[in-house]
GROMACS .gro file of C-alpha atoms in nm:
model
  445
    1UNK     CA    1   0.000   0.000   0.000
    2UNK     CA    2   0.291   0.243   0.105
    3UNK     CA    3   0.476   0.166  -0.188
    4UNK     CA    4   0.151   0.257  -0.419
    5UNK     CA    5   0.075   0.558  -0.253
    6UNK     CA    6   0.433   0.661  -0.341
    7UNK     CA    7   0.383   0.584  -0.671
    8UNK     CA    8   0.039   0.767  -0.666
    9UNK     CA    9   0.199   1.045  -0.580
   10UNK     CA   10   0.494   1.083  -0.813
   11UNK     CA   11   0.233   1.064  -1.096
   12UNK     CA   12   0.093   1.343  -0.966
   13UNK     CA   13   0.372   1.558  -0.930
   14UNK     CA   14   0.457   1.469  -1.315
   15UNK     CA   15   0.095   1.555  -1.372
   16UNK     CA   16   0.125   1.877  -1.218
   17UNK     CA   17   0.412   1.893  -1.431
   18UNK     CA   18   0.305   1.882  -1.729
   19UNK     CA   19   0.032   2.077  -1.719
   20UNK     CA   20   0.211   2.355  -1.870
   21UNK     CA   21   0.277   2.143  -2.166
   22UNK     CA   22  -0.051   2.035  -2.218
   23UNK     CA   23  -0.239   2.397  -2.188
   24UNK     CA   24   0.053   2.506  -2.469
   25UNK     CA   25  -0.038   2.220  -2.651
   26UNK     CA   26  -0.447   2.240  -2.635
   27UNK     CA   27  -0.411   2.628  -2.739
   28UNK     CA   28  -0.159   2.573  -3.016
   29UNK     CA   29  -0.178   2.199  -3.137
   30UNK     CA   30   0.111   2.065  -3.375
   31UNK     CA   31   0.079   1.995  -3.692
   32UNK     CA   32   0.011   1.684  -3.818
   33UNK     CA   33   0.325   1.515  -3.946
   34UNK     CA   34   0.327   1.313  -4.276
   35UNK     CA   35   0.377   0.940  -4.228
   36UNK     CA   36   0.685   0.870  -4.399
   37UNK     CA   37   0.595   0.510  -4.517
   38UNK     CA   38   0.245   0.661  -4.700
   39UNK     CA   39   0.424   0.910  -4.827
   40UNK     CA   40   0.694   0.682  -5.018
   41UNK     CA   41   0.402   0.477  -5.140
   42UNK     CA   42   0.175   0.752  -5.297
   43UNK     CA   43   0.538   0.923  -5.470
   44UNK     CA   44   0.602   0.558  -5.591
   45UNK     CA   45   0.237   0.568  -5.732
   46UNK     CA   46   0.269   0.897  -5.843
   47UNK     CA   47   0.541   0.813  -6.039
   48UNK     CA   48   0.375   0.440  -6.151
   49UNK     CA   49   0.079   0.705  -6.286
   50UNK     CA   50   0.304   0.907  -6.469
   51UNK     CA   51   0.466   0.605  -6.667
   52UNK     CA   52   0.115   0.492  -6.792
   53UNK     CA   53   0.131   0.861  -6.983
   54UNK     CA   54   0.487   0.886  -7.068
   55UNK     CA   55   0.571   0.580  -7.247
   56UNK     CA   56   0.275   0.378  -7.167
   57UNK     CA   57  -0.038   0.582  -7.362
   58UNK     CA   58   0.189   0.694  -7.581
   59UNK     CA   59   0.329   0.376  -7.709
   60UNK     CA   60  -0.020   0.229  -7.683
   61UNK     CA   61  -0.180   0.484  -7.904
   62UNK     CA   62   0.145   0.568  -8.126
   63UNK     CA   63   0.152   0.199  -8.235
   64UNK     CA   64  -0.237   0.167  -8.353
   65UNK     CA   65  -0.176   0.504  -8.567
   66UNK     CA   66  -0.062   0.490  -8.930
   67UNK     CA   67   0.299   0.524  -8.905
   68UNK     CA   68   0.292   0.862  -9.046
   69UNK     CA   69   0.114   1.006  -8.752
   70UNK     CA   70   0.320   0.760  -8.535
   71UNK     CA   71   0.558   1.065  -8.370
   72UNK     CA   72   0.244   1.307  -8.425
   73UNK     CA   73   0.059   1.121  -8.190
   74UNK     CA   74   0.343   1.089  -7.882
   75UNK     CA   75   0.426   1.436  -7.898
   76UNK     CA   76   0.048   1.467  -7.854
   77UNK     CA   77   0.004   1.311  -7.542
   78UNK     CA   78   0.358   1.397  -7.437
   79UNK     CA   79   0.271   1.768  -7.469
   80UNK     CA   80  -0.065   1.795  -7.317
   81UNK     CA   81   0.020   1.587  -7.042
   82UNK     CA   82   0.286   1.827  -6.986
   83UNK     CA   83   0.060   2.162  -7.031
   84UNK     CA   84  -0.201   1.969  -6.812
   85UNK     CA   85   0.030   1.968  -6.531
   86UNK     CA   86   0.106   2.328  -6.557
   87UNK     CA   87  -0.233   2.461  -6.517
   88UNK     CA   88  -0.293   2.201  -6.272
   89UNK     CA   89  -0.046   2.357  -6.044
   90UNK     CA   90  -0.163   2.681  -6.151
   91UNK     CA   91  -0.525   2.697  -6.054
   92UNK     CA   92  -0.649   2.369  -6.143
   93UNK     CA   93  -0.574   2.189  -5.829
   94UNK     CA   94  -0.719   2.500  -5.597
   95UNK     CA   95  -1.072   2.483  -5.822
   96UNK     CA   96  -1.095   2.085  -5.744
   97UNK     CA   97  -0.919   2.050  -5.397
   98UNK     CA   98  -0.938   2.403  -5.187
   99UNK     CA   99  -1.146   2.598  -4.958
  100UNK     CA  100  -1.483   2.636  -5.111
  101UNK     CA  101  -1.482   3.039  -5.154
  102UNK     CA  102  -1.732   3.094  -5.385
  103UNK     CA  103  -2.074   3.126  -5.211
  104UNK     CA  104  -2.342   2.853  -5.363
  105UNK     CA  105  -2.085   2.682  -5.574
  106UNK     CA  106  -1.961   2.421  -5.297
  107UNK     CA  107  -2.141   2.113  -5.532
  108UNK     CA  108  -1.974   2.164  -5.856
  109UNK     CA  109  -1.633   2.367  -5.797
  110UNK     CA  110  -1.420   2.489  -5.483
  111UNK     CA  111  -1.231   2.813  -5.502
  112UNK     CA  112  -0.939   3.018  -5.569
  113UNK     CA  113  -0.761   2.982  -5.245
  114UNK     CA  114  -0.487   2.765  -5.344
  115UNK     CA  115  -0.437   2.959  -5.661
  116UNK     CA  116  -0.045   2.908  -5.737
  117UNK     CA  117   0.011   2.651  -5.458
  118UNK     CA  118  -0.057   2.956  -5.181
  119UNK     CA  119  -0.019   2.873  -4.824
  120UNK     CA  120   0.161   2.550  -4.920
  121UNK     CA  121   0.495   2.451  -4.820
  122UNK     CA  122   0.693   2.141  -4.758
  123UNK     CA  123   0.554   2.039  -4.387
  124UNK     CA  124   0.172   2.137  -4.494
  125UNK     CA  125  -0.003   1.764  -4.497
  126UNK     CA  126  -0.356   1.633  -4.571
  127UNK     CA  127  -0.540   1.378  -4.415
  128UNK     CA  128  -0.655   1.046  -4.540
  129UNK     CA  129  -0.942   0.826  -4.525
  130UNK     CA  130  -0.841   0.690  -4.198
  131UNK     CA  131  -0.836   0.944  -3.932
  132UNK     CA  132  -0.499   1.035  -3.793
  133UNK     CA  133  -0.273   0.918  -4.136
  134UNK     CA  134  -0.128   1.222  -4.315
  135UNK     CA  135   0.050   1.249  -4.612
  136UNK     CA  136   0.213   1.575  -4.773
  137UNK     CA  137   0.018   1.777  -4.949
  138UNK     CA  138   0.256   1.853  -5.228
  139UNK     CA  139   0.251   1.473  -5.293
  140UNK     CA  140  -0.136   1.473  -5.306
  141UNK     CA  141  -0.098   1.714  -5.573
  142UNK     CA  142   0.160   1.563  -5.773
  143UNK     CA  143  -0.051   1.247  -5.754
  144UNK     CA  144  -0.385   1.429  -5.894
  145UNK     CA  145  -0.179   1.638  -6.126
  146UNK     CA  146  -0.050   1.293  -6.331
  147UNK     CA  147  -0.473   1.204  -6.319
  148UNK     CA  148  -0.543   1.559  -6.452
  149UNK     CA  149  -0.218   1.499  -6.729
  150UNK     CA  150  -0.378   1.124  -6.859
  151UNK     CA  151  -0.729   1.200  -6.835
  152UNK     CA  152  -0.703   1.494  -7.089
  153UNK     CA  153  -0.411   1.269  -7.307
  154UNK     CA  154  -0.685   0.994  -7.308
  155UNK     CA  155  -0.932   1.203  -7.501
  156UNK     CA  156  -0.685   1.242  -7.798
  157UNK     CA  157  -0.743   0.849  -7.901
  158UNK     CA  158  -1.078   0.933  -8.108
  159UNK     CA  159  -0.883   1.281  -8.297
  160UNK     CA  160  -0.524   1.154  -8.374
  161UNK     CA  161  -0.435   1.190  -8.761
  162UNK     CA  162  -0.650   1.501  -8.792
  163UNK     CA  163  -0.611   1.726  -8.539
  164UNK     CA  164  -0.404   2.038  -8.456
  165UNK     CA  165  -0.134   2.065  -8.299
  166UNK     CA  166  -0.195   2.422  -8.179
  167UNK     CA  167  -0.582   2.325  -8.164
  168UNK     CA  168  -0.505   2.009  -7.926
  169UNK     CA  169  -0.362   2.282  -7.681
  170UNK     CA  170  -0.631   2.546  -7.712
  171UNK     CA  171  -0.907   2.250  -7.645
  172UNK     CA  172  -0.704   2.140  -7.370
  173UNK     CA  173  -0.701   2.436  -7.187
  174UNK     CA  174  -1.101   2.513  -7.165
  175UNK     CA  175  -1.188   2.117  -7.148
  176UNK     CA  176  -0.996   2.084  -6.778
  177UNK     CA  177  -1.086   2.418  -6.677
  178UNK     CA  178  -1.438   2.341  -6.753
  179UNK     CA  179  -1.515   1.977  -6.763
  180UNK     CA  180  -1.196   1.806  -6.563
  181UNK     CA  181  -1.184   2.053  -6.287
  182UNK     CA  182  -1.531   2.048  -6.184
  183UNK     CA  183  -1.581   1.702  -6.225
  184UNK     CA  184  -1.303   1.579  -6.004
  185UNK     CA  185  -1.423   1.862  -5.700
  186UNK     CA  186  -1.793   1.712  -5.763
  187UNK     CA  187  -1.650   1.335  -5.724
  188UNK     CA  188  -1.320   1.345  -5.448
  189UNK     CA  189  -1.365   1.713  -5.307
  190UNK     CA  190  -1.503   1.847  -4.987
  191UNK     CA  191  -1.886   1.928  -5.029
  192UNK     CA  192  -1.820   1.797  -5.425
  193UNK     CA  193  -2.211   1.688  -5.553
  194UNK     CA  194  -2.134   1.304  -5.595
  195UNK     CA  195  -1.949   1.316  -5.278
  196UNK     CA  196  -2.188   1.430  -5.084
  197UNK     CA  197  -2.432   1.214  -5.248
  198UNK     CA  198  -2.181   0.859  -5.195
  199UNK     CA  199  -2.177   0.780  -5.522
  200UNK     CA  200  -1.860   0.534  -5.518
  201UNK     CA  201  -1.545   0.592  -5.740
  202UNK     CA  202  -1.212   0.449  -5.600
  203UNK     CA  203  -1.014   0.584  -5.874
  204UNK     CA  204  -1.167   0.794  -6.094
  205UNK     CA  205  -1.407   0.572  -6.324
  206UNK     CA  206  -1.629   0.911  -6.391
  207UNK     CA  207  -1.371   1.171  -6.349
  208UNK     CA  208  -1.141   0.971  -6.574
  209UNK     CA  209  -1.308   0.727  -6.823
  210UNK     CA  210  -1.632   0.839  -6.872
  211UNK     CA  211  -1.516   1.184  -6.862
  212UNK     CA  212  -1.280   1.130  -7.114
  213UNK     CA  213  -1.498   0.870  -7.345
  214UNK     CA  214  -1.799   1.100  -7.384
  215UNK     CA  215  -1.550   1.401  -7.456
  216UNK     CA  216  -1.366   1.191  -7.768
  217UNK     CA  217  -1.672   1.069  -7.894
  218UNK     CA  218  -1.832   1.446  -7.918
  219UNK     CA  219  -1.500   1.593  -8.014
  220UNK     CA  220  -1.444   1.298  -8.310
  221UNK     CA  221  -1.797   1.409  -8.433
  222UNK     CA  222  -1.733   1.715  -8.431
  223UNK     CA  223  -1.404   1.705  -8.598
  224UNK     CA  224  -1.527   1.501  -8.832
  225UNK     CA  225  -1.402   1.153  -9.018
  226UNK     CA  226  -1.022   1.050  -9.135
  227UNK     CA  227  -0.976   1.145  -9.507
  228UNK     CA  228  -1.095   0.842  -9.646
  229UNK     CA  229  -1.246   0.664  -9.386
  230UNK     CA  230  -1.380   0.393  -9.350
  231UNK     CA  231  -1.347   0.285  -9.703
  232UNK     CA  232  -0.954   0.288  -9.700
  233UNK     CA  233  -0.741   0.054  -9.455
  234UNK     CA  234  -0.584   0.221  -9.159
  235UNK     CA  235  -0.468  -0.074  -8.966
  236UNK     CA  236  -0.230  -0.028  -8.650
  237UNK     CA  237   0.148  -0.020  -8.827
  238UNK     CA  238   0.273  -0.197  -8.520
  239UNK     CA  239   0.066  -0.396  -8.271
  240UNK     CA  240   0.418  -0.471  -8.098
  241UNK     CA  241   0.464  -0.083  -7.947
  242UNK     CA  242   0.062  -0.141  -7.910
  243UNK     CA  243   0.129  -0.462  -7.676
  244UNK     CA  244   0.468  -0.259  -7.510
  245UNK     CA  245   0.251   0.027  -7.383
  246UNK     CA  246  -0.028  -0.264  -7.281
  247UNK     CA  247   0.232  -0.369  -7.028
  248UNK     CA  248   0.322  -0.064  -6.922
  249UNK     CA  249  -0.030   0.074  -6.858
  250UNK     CA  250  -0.117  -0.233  -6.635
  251UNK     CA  251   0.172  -0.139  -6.475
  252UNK     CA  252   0.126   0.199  -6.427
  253UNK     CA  253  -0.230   0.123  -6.307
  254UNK     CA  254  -0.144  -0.031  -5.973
  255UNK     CA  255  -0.077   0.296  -5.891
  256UNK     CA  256  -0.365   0.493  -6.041
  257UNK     CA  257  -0.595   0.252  -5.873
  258UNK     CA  258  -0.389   0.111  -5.485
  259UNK     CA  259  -0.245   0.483  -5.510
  260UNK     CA  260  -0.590   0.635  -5.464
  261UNK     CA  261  -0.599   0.441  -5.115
  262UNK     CA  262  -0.412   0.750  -5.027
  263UNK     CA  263  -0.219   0.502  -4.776
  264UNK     CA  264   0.000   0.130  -4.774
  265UNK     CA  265  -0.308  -0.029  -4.627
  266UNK     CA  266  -0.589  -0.261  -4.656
  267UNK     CA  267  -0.777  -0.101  -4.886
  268UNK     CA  268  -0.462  -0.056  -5.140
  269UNK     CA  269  -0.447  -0.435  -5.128
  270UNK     CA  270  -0.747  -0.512  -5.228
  271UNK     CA  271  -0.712  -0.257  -5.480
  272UNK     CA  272  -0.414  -0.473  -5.576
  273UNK     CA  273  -0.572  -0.744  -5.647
  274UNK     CA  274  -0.848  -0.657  -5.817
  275UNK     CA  275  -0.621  -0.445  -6.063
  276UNK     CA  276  -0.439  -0.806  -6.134
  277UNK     CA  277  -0.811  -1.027  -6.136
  278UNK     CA  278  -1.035  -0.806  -6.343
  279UNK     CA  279  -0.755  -0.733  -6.589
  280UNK     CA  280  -0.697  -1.076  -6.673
  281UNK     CA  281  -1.013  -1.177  -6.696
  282UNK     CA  282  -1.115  -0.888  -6.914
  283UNK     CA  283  -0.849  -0.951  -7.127
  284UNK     CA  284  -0.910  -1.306  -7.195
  285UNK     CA  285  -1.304  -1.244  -7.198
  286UNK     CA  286  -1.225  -1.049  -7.474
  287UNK     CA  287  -1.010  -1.329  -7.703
  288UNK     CA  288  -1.295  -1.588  -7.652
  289UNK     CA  289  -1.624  -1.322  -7.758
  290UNK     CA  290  -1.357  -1.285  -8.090
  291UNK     CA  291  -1.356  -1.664  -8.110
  292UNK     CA  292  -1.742  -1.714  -8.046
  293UNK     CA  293  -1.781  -1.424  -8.313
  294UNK     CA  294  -1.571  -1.658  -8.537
  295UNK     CA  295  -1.259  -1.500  -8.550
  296UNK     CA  296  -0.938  -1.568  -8.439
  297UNK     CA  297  -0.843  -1.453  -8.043
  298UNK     CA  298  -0.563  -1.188  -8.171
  299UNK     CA  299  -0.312  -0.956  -7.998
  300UNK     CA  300  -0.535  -0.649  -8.074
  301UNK     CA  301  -0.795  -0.838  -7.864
  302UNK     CA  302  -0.597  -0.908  -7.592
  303UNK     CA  303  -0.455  -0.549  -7.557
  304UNK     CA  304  -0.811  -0.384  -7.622
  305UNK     CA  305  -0.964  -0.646  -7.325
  306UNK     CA  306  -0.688  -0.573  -7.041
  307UNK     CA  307  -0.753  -0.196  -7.102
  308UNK     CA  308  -1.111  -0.262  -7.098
  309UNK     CA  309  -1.034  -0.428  -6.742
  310UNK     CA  310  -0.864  -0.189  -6.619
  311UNK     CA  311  -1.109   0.081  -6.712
  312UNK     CA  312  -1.382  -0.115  -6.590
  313UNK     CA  313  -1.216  -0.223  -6.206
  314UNK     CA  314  -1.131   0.194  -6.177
  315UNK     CA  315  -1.440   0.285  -5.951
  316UNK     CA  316  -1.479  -0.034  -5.822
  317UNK     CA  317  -1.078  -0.114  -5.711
  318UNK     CA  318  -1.144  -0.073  -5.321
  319UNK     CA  319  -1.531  -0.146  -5.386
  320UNK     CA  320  -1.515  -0.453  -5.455
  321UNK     CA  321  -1.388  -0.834  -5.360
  322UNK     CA  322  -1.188  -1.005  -5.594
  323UNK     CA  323  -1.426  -1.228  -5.760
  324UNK     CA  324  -1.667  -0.938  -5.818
  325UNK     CA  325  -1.403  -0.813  -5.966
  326UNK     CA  326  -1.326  -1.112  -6.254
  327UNK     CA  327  -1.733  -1.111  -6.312
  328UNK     CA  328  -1.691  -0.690  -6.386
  329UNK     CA  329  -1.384  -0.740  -6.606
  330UNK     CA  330  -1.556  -1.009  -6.814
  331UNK     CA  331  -1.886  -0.798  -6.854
  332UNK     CA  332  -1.685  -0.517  -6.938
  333UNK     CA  333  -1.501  -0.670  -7.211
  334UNK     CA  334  -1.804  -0.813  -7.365
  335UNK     CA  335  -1.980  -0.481  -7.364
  336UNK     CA  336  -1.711  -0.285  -7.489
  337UNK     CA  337  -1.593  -0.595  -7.790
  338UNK     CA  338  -1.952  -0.515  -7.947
  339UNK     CA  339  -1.947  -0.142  -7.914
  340UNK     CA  340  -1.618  -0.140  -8.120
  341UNK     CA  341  -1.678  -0.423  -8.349
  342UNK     CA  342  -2.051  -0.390  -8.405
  343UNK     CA  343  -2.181  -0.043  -8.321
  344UNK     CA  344  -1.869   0.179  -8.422
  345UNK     CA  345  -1.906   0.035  -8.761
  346UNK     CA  346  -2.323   0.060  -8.742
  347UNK     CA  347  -2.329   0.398  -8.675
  348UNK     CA  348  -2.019   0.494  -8.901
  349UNK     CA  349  -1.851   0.771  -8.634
  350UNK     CA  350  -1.493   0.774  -8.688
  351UNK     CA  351  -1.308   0.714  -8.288
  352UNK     CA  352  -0.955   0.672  -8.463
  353UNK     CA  353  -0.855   0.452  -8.147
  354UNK     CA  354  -1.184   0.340  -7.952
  355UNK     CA  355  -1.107   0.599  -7.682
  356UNK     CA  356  -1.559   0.627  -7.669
  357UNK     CA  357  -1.586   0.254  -7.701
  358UNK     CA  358  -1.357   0.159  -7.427
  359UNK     CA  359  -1.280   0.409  -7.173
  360UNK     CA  360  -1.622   0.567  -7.221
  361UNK     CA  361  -1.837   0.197  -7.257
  362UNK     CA  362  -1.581   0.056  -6.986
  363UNK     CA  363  -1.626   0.365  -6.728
  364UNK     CA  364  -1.992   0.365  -6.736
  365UNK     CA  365  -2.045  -0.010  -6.689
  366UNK     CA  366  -1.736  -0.010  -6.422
  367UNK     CA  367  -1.928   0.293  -6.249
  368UNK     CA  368  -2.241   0.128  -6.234
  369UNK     CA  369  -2.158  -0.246  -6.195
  370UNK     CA  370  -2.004  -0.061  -5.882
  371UNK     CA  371  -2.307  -0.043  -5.714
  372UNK     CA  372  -2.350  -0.427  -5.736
  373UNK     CA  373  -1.993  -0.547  -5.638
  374UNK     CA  374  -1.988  -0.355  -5.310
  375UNK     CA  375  -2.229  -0.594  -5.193
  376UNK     CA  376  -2.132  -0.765  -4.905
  377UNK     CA  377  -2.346  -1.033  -4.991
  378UNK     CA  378  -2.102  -1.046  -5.311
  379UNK     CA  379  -1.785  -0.981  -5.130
  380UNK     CA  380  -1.779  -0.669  -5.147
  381UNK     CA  381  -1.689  -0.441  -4.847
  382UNK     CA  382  -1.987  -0.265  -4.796
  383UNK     CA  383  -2.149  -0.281  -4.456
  384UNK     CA  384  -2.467  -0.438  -4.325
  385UNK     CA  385  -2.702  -0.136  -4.392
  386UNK     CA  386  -2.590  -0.135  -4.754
  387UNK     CA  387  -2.914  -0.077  -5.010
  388UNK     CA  388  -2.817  -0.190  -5.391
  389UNK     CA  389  -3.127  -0.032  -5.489
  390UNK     CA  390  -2.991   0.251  -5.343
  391UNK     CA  391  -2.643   0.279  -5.441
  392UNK     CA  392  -2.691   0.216  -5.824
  393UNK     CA  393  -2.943   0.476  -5.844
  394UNK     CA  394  -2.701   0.682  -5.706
  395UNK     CA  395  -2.404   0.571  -5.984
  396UNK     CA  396  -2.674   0.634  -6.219
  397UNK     CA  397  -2.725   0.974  -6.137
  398UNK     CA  398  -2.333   1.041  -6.129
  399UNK     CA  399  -2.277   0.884  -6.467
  400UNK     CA  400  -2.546   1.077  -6.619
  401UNK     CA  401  -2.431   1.401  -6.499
  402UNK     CA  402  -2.102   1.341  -6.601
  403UNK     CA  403  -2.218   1.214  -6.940
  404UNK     CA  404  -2.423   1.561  -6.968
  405UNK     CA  405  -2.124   1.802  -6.840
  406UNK     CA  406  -1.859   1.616  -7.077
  407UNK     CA  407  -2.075   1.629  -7.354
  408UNK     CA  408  -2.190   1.982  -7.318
  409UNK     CA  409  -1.834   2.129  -7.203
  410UNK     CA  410  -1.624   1.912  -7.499
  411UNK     CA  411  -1.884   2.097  -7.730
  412UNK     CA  412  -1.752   2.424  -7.613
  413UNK     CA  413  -1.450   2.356  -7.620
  414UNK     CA  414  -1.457   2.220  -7.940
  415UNK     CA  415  -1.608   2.532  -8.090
  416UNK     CA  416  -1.354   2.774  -7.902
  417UNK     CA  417  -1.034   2.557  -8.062
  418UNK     CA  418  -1.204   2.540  -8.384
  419UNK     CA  419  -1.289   2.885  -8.429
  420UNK     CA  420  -0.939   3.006  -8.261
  421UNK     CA  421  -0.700   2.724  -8.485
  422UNK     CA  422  -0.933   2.564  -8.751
  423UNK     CA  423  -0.929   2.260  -8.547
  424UNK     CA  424  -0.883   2.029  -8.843
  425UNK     CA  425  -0.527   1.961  -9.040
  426UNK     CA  426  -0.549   2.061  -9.391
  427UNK     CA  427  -0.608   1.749  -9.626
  428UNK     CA  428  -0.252   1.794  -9.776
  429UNK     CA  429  -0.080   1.767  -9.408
  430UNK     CA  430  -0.332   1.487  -9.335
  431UNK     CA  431  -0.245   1.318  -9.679
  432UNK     CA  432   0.077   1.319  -9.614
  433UNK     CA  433   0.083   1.249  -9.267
  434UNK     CA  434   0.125   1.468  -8.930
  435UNK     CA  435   0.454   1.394  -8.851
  436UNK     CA  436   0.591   1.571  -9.145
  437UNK     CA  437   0.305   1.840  -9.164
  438UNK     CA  438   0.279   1.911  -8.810
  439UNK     CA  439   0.611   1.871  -8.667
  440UNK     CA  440   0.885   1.805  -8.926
  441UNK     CA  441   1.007   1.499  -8.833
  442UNK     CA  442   0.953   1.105  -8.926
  443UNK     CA  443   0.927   0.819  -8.683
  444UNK     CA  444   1.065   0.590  -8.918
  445UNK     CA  445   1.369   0.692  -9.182
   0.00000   0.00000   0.00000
């Protein structure tokens, strides 16, 4: 007893002093401080996101190209990826992710707080889905930036081998500031419109695919057809870069989709996973509907099912269990095999690359077939109370909105690039090829 009142009261006189301490610390509280191992993972993704640009969707998209617009087409994507990350850094990243400061508009943009990176600095953090786990801010923004950089390079797939240089830039410009930006507040941001509403999207199946799908189908028919398309041949003049940036874009997606964890946890597993399982089912899925159809399984296939995978397990990444995620991959692929083979050809629009037919098919039935996979009841992690009735009303309502704003603010943009550049290549430069009209230079000599 003697001894533990001694002890009693030596932790009260440490008590007593600390109090000091602890009234400093309750009226000025630390700053969070970032978590070094989180960090390290989202730079590694961050860097894994940037490869899937630069050479992945390059190398993907250079190789299905004629080889005349082969080097057209990477210095394309290469840059606009590059301008994208400019005006990210510039305002882009303070309209999707800052303070909301403009009265009324908390649902569909944020503000101009964080114009030019102000009031950020090396020790300012963020927090995380899990409370108490920081990371950096400035590594949050690099890691939306490269999503800003591939979302807008992703729309190029249904314009390549007729589109301007200088008009590619001007588009660029008004499509983020007024499709990209809001989009991403409405989906990941504080008071965003789908946020609020729990629509579910790991990794950016409506800010990225279906955003980017709708916008190259409305800017392709707007642009208008190839010069002699469809009547003339255009096959891909080498399916082998086409299979090389494959590999690296599955790659590169680990970190696009266990990145968007925000942390080296649970969730970023199963994110893992399902990146691997939906893939390769998708891609596979797709071989067999070409063998059903009565063709041969072909290495077009197989690259234009593991992208279809991958587009498709986006939203769904950490929604999902892994065999939810095989089913989605397969239904995916299926879905977007007979948009490309059967209703490109039906309706006669000219989406040089499929960029409508399988980021834009792929991101609306990912989205959606989100709302089924989160079932627990399918292995998915959503909790007890968890409606399906519910939920996919609610990934209806995002798609469609997104669907509406791409539409309607590609349109605009399409007429402000048009009417500032021409838009369009003249037929001689697009005879001849755009890697000699537009930049002087030959892939191949």
């Amino acid at each position: 007893m003697r001894n533990a009142l001694k002890l009693a009261g030596a932790a009260g006189l440490s008590l007593f002093a600390a109090m000091p301490a602890w009234a400093q610390e309750a009226a000025a509280p630390a700053d969070p401080v970032a978590i070094p191992g989180n960090n390290a993972w989202m730079m590694t993704s961050t860097l894994l996101v940037l490869m899937m640009i630069i050479p992945g969707l390059a190398l993907f998209y250079g190789g299905l190209t004629r080889s005349k617009n082969m080097l057209s087409t990477m210095t394309q994507i290469g840059a606009v990826a590059c301008f994208a990350m400019l005006i990210w850094v510039i305002y882009g990243y303070s309209l999707a992710f800052s303070d909301n400061t403009i009265p009324g508009a908390e649902p569909f943009i944020s503000g101009f707080s964080k114009v030019f990176l102000a009031g950020i600095g090396q020790d300012t953090t963020i927090g995380t889905f899990t409370d108490g786990v920081v990371i950096s801010e400035f590594v949050f923004i690099s890691f939306q930036m490269t999503f800003a950089a591939i979302t807008i390079a992703l729309v190029l797939g249904s314009v390549v081998e007729r589109f301007k240089f200088s008009a590619m830039m001007v588009f660029a410009l008004v499509w983020l500031t007024i499709v990209y930006f809001p989009v991403a507040h409405m989906v990941w941001g504080a008071g965003g419109l789908f946020f609020e509403k729990g629509a579910l999207d790991f990794a950016g199946g409506t800010v990225v695919h279906i955003n980017a799908g709708v916008s190259a189908l409305v800017a392709a028919l707007m642009l208008g057809k190839r010069k002699g398309y469809p009547n003339e041949p255009m096959p891909p003049h080498s399916l082998t870069l086409t299979m090389v940036g494959t590999g690296l874009l599955w790659v590169g997606w680990f970190g696009f989709n266990a990145g968007s964890a925000l942390e080296a946890n649970g969730s970023a597993g199963l994110a893992m996973i399902n990146t691997f399982v939906a893939t390769a089912s998708a891609g596979l899925f797709w071989m067999l509907i070409e063998r059903v159809m009565g063709h041969k399984g072909s290495a077009l296939g197989w690259c234009s099912g593991i992208i279809a995978g991958l587009v498709a397990v986006t939203p769904a990444a950490g929604n999902s269990g892994p065999f939810g995620a095989i089913v989605l991959g397969a239904v995916a692929s299926i879905i977007c095999y007979f948009f490309v083979a059967k209703v490109k050809p039906a309706l006669g629009y000219d989406d040089s690359l499929d960029a409508f037919g399988i980021h834009g098919i792929g991101g609306i039935v990912g989205a959606i077939g989100t709302g089924i996979v989160y079932s627990p009841a399918l292995g998915g992690p959503g909790g007890d109370d968890f409606e399906m009735g519910a939920q996919l009303l609610t990934q209806i309502y995002a798609v469609g909105t997104t669907i509406v704003i791409a539409a309607v603010g590609t349109f605009i943009a399409m007429i402000i690039a048009k009417a500032l550049t021409g838009g369009r290549v003249s037929e001689e430069v697009e005879h001849e090829g755009l890697d000699i009209g537009e930049h002087g230079e030959r892939a191949y000599n």
